[in-house]
PDB file of C-alpha atoms in Angstrom:
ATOM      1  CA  UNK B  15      -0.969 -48.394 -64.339  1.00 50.00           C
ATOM      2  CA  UNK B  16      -2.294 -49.956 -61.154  1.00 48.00           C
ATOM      3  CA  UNK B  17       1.568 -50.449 -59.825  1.00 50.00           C
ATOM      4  CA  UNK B  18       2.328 -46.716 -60.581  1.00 51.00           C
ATOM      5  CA  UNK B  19      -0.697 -45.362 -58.797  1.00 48.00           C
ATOM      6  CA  UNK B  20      -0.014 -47.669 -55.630  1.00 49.00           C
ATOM      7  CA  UNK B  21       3.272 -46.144 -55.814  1.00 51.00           C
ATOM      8  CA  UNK B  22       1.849 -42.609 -55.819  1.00 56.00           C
ATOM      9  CA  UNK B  23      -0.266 -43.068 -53.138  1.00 55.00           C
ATOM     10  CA  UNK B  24       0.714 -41.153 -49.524  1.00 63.00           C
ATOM     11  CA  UNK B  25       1.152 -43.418 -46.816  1.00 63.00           C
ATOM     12  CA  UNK B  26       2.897 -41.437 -44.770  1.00 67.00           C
ATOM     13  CA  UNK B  27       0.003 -39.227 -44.475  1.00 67.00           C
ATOM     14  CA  UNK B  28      -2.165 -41.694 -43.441  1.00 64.00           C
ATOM     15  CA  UNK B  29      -0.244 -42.947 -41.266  1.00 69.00           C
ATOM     16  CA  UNK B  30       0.148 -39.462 -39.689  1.00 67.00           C
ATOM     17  CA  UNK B  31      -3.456 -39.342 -39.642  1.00 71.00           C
ATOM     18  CA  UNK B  32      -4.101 -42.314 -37.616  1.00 67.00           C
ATOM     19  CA  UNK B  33      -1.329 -41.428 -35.345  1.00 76.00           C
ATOM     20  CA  UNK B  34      -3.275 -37.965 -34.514  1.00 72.00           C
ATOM     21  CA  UNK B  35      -6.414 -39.486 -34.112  1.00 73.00           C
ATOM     22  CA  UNK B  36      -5.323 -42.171 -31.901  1.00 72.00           C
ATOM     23  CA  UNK B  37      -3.501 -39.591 -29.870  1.00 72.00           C
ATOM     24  CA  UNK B  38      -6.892 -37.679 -29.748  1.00 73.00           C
ATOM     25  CA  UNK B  39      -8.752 -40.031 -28.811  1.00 64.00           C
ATOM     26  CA  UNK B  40      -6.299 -40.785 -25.996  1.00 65.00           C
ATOM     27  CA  UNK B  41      -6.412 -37.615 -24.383  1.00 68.00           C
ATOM     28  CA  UNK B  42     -10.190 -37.275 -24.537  1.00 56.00           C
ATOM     29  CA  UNK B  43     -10.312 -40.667 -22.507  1.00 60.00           C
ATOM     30  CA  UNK B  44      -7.631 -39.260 -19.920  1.00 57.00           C
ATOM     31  CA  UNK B  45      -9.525 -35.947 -19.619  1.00 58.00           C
ATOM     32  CA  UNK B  46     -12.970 -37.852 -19.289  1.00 52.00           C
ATOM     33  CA  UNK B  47     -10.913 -39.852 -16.515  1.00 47.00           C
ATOM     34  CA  UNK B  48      -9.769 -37.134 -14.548  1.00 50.00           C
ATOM     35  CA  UNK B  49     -13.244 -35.227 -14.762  1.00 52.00           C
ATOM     36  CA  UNK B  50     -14.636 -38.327 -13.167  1.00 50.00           C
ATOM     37  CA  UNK B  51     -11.783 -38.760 -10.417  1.00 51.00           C
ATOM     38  CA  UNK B  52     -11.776 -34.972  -9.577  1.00 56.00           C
ATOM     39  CA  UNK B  53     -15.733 -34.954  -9.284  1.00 60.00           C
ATOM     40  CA  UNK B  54     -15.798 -37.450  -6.754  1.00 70.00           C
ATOM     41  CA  UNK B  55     -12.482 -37.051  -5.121  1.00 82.00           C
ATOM     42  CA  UNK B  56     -12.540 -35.056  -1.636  1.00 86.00           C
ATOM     43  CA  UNK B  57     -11.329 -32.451   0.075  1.00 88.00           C
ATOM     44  CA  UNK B  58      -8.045 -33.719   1.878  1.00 91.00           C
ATOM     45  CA  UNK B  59      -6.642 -30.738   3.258  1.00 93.00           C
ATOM     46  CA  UNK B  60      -7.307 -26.811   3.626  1.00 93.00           C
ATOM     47  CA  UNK B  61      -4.029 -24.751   3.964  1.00 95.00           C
ATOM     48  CA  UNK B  62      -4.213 -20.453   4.015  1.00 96.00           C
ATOM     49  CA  UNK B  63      -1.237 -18.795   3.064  1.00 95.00           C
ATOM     50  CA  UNK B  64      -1.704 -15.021   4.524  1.00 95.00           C
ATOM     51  CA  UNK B  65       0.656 -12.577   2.656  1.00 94.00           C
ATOM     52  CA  UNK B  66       2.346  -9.037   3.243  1.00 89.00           C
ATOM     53  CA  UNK B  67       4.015  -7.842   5.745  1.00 88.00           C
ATOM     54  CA  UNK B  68       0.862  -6.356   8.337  1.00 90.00           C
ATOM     55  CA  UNK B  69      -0.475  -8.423  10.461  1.00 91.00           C
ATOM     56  CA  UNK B  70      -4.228  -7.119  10.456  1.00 94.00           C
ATOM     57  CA  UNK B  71      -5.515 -10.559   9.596  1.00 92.00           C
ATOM     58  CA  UNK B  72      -4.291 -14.409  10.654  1.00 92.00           C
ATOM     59  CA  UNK B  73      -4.866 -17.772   9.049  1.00 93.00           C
ATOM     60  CA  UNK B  74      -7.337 -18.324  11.479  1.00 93.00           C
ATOM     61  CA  UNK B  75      -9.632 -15.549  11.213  1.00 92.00           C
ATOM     62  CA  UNK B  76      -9.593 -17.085   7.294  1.00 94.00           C
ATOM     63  CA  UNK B  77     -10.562 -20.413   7.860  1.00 93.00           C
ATOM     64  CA  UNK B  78     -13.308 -19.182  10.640  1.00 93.00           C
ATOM     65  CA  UNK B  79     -14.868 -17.244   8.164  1.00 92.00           C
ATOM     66  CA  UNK B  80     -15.156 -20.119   5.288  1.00 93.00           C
ATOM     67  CA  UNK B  81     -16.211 -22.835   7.566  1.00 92.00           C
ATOM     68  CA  UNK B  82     -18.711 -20.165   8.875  1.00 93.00           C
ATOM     69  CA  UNK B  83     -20.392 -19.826   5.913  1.00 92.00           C
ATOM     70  CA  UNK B  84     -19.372 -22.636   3.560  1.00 92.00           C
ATOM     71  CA  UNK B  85     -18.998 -25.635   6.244  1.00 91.00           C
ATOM     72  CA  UNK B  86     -16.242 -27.999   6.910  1.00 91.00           C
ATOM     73  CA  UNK B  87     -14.613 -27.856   4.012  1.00 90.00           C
ATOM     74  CA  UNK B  88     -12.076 -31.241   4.051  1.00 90.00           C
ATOM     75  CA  UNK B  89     -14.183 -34.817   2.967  1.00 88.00           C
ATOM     76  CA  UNK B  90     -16.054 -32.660   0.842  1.00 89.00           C
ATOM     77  CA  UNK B  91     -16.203 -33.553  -3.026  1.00 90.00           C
ATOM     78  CA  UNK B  92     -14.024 -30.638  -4.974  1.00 86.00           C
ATOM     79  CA  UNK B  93     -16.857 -30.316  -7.769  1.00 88.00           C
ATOM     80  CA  UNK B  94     -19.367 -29.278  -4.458  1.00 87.00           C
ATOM     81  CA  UNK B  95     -16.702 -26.659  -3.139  1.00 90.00           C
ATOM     82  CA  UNK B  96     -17.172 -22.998  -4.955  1.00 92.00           C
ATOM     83  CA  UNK B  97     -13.869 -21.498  -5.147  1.00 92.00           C
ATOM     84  CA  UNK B  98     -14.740 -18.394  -7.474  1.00 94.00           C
ATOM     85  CA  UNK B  99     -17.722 -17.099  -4.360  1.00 94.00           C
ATOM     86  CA  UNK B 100     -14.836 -17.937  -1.968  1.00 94.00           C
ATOM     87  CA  UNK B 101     -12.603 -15.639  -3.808  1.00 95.00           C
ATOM     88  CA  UNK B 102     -15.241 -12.618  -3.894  1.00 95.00           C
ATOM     89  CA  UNK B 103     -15.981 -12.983  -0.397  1.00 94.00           C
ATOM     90  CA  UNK B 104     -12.055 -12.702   1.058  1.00 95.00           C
ATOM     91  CA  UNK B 105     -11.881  -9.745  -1.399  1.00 94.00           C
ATOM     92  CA  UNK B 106     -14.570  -8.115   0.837  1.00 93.00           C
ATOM     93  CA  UNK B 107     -13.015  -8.282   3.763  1.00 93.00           C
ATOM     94  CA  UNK B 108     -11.371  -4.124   3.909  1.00 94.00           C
ATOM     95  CA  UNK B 109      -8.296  -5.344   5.108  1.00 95.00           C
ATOM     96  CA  UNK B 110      -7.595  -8.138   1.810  1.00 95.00           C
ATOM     97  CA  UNK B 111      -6.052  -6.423  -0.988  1.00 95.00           C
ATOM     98  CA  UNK B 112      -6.450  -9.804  -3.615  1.00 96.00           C
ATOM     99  CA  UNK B 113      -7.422 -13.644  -3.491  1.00 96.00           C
ATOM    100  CA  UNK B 114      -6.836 -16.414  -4.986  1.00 96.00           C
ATOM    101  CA  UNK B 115      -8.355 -20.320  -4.268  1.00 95.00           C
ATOM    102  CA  UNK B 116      -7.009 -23.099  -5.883  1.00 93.00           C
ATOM    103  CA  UNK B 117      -7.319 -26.839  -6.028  1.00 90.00           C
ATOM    104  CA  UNK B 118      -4.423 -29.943  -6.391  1.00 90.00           C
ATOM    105  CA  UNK B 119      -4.635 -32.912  -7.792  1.00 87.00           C
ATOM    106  CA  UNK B 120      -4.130 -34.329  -4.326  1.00 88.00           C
ATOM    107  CA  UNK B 121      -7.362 -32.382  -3.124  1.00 91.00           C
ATOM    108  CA  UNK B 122      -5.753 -30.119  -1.334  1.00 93.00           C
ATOM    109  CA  UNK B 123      -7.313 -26.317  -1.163  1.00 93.00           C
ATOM    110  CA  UNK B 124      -4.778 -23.540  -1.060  1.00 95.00           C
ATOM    111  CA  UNK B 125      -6.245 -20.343  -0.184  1.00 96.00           C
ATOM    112  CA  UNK B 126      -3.676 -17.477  -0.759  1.00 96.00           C
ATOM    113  CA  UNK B 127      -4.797 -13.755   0.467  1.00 96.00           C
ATOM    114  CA  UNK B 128      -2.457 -10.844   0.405  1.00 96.00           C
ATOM    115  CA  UNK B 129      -3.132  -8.041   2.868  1.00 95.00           C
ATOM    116  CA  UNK B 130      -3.253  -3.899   2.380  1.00 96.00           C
ATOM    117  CA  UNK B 131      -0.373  -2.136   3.641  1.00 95.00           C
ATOM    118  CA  UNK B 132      -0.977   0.965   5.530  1.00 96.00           C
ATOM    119  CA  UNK B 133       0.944   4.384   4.723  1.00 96.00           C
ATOM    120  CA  UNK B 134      -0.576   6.480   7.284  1.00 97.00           C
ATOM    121  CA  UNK B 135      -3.270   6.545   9.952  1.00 97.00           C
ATOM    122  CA  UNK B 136      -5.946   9.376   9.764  1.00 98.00           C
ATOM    123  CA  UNK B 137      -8.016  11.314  12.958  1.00 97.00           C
ATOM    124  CA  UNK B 138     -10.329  13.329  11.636  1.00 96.00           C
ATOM    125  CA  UNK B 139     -11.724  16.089  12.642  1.00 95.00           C
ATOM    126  CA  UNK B 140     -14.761  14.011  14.440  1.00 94.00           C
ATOM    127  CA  UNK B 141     -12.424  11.690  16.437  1.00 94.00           C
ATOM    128  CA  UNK B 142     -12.926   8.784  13.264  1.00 94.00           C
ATOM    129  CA  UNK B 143      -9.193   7.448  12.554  1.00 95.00           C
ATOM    130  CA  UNK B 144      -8.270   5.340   9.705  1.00 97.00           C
ATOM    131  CA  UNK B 145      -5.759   3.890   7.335  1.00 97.00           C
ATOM    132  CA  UNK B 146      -4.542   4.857   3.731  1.00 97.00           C
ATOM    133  CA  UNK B 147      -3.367   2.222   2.174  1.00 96.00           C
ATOM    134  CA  UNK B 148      -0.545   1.864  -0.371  1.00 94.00           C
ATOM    135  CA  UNK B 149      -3.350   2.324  -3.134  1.00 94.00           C
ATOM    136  CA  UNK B 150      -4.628   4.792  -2.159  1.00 95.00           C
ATOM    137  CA  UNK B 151      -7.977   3.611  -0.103  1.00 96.00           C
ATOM    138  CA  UNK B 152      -9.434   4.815   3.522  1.00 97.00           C
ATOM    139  CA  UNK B 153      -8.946   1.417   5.315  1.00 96.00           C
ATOM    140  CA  UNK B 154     -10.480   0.647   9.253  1.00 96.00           C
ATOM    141  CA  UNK B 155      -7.831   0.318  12.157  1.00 95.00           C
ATOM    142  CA  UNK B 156      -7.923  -3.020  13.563  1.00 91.00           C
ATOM    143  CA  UNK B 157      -8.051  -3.526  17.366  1.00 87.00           C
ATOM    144  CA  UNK B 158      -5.585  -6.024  17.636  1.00 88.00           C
ATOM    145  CA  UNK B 159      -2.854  -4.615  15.373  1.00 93.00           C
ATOM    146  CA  UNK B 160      -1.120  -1.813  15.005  1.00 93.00           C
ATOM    147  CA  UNK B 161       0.792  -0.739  12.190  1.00 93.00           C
ATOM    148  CA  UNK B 162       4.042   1.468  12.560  1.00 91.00           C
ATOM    149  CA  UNK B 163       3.175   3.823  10.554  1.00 93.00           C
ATOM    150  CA  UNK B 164       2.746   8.098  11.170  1.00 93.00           C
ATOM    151  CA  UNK B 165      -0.260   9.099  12.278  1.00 96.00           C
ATOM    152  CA  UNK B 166      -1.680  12.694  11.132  1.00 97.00           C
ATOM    153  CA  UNK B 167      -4.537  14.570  12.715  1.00 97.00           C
ATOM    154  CA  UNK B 168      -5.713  18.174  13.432  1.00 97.00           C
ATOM    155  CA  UNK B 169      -8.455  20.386  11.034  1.00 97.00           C
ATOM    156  CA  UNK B 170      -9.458  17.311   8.735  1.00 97.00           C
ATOM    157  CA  UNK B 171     -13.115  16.729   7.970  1.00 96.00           C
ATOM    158  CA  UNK B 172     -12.412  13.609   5.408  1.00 96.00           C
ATOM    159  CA  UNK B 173     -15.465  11.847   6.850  1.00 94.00           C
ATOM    160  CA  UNK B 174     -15.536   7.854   6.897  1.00 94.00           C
ATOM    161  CA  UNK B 175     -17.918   4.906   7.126  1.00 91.00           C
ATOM    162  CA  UNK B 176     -15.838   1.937   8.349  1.00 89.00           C
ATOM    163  CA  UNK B 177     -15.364   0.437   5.577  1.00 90.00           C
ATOM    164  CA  UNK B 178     -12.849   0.461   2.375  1.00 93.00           C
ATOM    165  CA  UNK B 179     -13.381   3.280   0.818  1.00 93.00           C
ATOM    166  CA  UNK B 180     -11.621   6.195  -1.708  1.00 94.00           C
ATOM    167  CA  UNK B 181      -9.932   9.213  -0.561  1.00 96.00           C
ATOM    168  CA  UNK B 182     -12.277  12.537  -1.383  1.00 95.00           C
ATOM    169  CA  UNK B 183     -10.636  16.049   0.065  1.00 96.00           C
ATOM    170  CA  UNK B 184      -7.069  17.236  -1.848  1.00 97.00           C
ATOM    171  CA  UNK B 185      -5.980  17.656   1.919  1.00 97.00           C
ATOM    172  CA  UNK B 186      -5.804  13.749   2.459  1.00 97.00           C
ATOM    173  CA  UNK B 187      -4.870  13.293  -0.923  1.00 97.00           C
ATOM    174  CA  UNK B 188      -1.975  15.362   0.354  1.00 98.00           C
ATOM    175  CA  UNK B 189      -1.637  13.475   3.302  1.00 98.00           C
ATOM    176  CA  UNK B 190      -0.902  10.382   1.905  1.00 97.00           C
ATOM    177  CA  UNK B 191       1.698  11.711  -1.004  1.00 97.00           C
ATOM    178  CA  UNK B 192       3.539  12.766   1.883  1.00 97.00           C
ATOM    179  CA  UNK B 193       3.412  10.005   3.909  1.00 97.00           C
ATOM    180  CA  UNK B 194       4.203   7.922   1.060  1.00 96.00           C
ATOM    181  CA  UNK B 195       7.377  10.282   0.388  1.00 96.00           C
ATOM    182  CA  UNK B 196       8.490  10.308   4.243  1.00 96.00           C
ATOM    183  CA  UNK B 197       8.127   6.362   4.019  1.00 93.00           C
ATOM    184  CA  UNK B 198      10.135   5.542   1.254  1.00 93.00           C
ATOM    185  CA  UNK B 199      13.180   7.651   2.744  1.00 93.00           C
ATOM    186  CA  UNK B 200      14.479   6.108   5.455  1.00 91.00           C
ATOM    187  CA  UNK B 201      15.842   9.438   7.037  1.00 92.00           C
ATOM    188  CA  UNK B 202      12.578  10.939   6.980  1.00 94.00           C
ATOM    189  CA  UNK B 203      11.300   7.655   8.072  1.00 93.00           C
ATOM    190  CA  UNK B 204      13.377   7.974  11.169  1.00 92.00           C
ATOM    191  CA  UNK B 205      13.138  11.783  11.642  1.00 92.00           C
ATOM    192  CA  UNK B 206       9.418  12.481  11.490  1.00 94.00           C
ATOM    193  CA  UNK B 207       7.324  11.158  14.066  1.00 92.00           C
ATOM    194  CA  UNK B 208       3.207  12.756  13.481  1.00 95.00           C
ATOM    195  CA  UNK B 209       1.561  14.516  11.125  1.00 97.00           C
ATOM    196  CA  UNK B 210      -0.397  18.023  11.945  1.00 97.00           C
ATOM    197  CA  UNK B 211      -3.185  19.692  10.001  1.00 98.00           C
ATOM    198  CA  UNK B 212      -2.946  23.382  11.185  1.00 96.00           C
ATOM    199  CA  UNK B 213      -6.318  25.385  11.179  1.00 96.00           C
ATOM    200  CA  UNK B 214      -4.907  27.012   7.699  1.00 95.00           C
ATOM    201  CA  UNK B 215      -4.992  23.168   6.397  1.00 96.00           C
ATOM    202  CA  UNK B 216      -1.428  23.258   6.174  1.00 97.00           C
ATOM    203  CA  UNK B 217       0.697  19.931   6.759  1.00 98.00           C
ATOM    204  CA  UNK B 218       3.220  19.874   9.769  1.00 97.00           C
ATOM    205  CA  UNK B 219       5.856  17.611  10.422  1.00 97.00           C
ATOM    206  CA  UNK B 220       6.241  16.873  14.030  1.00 95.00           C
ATOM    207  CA  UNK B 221      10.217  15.880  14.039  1.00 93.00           C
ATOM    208  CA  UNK B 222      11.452  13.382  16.416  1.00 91.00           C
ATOM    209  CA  UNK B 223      14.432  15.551  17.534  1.00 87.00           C
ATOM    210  CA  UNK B 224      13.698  19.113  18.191  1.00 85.00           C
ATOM    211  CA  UNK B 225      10.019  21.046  18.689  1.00 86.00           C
ATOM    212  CA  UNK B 226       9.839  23.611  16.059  1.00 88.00           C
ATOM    213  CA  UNK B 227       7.184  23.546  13.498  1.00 93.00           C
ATOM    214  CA  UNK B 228       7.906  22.570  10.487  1.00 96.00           C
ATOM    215  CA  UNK B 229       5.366  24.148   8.074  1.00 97.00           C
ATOM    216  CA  UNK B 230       5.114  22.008   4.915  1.00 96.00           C
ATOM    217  CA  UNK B 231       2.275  23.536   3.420  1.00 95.00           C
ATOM    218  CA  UNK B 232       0.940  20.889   0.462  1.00 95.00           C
ATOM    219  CA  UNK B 233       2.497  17.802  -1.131  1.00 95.00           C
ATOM    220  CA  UNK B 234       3.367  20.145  -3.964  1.00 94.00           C
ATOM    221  CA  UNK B 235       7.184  19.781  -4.746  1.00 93.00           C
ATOM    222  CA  UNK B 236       8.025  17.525  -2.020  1.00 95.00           C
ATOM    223  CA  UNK B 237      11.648  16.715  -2.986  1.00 94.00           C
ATOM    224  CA  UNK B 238      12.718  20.164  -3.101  1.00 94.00           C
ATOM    225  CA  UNK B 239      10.775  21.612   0.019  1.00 95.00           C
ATOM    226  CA  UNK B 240      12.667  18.466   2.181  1.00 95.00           C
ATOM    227  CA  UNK B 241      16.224  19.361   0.426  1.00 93.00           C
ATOM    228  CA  UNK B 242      15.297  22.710   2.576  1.00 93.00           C
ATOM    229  CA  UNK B 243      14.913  21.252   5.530  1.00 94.00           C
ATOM    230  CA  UNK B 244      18.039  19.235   5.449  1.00 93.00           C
ATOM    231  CA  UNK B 245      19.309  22.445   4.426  1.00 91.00           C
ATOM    232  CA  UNK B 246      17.868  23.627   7.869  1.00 92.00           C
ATOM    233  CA  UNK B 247      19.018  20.838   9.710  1.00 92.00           C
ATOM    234  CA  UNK B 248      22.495  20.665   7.638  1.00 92.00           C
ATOM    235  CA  UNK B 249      23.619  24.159   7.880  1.00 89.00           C
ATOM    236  CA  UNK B 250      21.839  26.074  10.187  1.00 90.00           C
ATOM    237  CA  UNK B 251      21.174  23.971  13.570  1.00 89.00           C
ATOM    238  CA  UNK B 252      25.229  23.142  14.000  1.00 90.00           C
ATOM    239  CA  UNK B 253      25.288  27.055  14.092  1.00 87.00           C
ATOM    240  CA  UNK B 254      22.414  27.517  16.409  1.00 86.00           C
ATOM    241  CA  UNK B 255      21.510  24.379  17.746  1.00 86.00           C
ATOM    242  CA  UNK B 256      18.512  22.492  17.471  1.00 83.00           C
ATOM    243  CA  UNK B 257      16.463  25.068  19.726  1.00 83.00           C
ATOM    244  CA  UNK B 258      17.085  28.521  18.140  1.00 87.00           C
ATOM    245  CA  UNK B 259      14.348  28.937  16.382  1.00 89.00           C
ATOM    246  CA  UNK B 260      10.497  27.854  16.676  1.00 89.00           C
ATOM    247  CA  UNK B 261       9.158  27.567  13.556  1.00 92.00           C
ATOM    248  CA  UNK B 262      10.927  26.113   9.932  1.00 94.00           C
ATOM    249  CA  UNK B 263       8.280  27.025   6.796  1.00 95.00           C
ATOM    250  CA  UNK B 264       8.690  25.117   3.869  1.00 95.00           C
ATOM    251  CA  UNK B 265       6.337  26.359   1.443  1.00 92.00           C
ATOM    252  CA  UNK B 266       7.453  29.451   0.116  1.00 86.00           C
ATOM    253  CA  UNK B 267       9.268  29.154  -3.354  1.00 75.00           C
ATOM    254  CA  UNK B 268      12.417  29.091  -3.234  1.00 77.00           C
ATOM    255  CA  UNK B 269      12.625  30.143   0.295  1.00 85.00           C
ATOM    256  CA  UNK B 270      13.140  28.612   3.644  1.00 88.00           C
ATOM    257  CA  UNK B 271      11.878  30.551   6.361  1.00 90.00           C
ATOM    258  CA  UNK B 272      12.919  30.035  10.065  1.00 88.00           C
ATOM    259  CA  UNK B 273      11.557  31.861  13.036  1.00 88.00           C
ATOM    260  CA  UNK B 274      13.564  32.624  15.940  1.00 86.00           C
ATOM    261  CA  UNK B 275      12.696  31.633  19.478  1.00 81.00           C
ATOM    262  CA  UNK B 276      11.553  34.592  22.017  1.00 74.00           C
ATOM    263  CA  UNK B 277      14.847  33.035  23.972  1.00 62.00           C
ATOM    264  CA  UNK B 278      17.369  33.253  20.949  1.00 57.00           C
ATOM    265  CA  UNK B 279      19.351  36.772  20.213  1.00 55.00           C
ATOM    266  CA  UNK B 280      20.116  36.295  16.487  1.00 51.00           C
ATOM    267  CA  UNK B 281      17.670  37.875  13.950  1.00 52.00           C
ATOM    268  CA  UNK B 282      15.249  35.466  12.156  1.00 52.00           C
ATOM    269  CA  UNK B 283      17.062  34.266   8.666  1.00 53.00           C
ATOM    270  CA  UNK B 284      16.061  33.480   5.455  1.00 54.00           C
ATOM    271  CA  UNK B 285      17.645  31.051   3.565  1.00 54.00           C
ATOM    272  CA  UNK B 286      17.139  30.999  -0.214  1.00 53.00           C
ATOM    273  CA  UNK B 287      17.680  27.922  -1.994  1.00 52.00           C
ATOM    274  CA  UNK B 288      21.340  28.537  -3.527  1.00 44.00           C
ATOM    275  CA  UNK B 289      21.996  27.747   0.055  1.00 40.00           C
ATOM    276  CA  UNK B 290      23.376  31.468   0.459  1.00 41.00           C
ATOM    277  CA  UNK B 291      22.218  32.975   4.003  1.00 43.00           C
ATOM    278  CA  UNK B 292      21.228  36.096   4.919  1.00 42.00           C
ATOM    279  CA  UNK B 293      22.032  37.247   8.511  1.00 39.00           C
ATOM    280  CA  UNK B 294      21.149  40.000  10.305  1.00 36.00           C
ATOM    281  CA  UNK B 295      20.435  42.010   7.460  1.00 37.00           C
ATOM    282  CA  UNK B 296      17.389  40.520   7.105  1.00 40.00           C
ATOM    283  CA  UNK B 297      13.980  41.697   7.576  1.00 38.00           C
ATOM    284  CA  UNK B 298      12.913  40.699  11.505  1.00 35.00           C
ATOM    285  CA  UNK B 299       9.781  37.943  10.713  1.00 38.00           C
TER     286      UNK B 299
END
């Protein structure tokens, strides 16, 4: 009876058992160990990594601002440096968009901060210029970099306090849809230089070749209002040339509107959008 319920008996599970808490044990040791070392191991090295492709802020102006307010920050122990307040105060600064702080096993701090990328720069009405950034936020202009990027100005009264900050008019709103459109085409990129805000707080495109204006109107239906002006540009100035007429509006459905110059003999045209012209039958503008 004895022999059959030694038999029974699982060793395997016990031996599986021991293994697990041996292993346990093991690793609360090696943790304990490493808690100790990384408590009183120091700082050996500080190294900023500054991402993005602006350059309103350097590696340098980082590190000045931690050892401004958190002191020299290599010999230090790693349990004494605060990484999380680090990381909330580079997310202050207007032109960080995100940051992270980390710590090695070697003791070495990596700070990594990624920078805002402007879409367009802003004059208000008031003189007060800023950036819009790719999310969508009023950003300061730096003096010591400048951003290519188009600048619109003209009857805006967006006002701003210096700081980061969220868009509050429809008219900037506007302003920034269409500079994000113009930037992601790089024809339109090329093509338009400036922005204008005309006193009817209609968007203008100031074009790099050529002085006409180019009456946008709102960042309603963008695609199809600049498939008209390459429509203008396409069909109409090799007939004319680039001076014949003085004004190109874009804003009227289904319509593209030029306006002669006082210098140029041909009848203003209209051009609807099945690309079929009208000549001099047309009404005079």
């Amino acid at each position: 009876m004895l022999k059959q319920l030694a038999y029974q008996f699982n060793w395997r599970g016990l031996l599986y058992a021991v293994t697990g808490l041996l292993v346990l044990a093991g690793l609360v040791l090696l943790m304990g160990f490493i808690g100790t070392k990384s408590s009183e191991q120091g700082c050996s090295d500080v190294q900023v990594v500054v991402l993005g492709n602006e350059s309103f802020i350097e590696q340098k102006d980082i590190m000045a601002l931690l050892v401004e307010k958190y002191g020299e920050l290599v010999g230090r122990t790693l349990e004494s440096i605060p990484i999380h307040e680090m990381e909330t105060d580079l997310r202050q600064i207007p032109f960080v968009f995100s940051a992270i702080v980390t710590i090695d096993m070697d003791g070495v701090l990596t700070v990594r901060v990624k920078q805002r990328e402007a879409v367009v720069r802003v004059i208000n009405e008031k003189g007060l210029d800023f950036y819009i950034d790719m999310q969508g936020h009023k950003m300061p202009v730096s003096l010591k970099y400048v951003p290519h990027v188009p600048v619109v100005n003209g009857y805006i009264s967006e006002p701003y306090n210096g700081s980061l900050d969220s868009i509050e008019s429809q008219l900037v709103k506007d302003i920034f849809k269409t500079a994000q459109f113009i930037s992601n085409d790089s024809i339109w990129n090329s093509q338009v230089v400036q922005l204008y805000v005309n006193e009817q707080r209609d968007i203008e495109l100031i074009p790099r070749v050529g002085n006409q204006q180019i009456i946008l109107g709102n960042a309603d239906s963008l695609e199809r209002k600049f498939d008209k002006l390459k429509l203008f540009y396409s069909k109409i100035v090799p007939k004319t040339g680039i001076g014949a007429y003085k004004s190109v509006n874009l804003k009227f459905a289904g319509q593209l509107v030029c306006e002669r110059s006082e210098h140029f003999n041909p009848e203003d045209i209209i051009v609807q959008d099945s690309t079929q012209q009208n000549n001099s039958s047309n009404n005079t503008q």
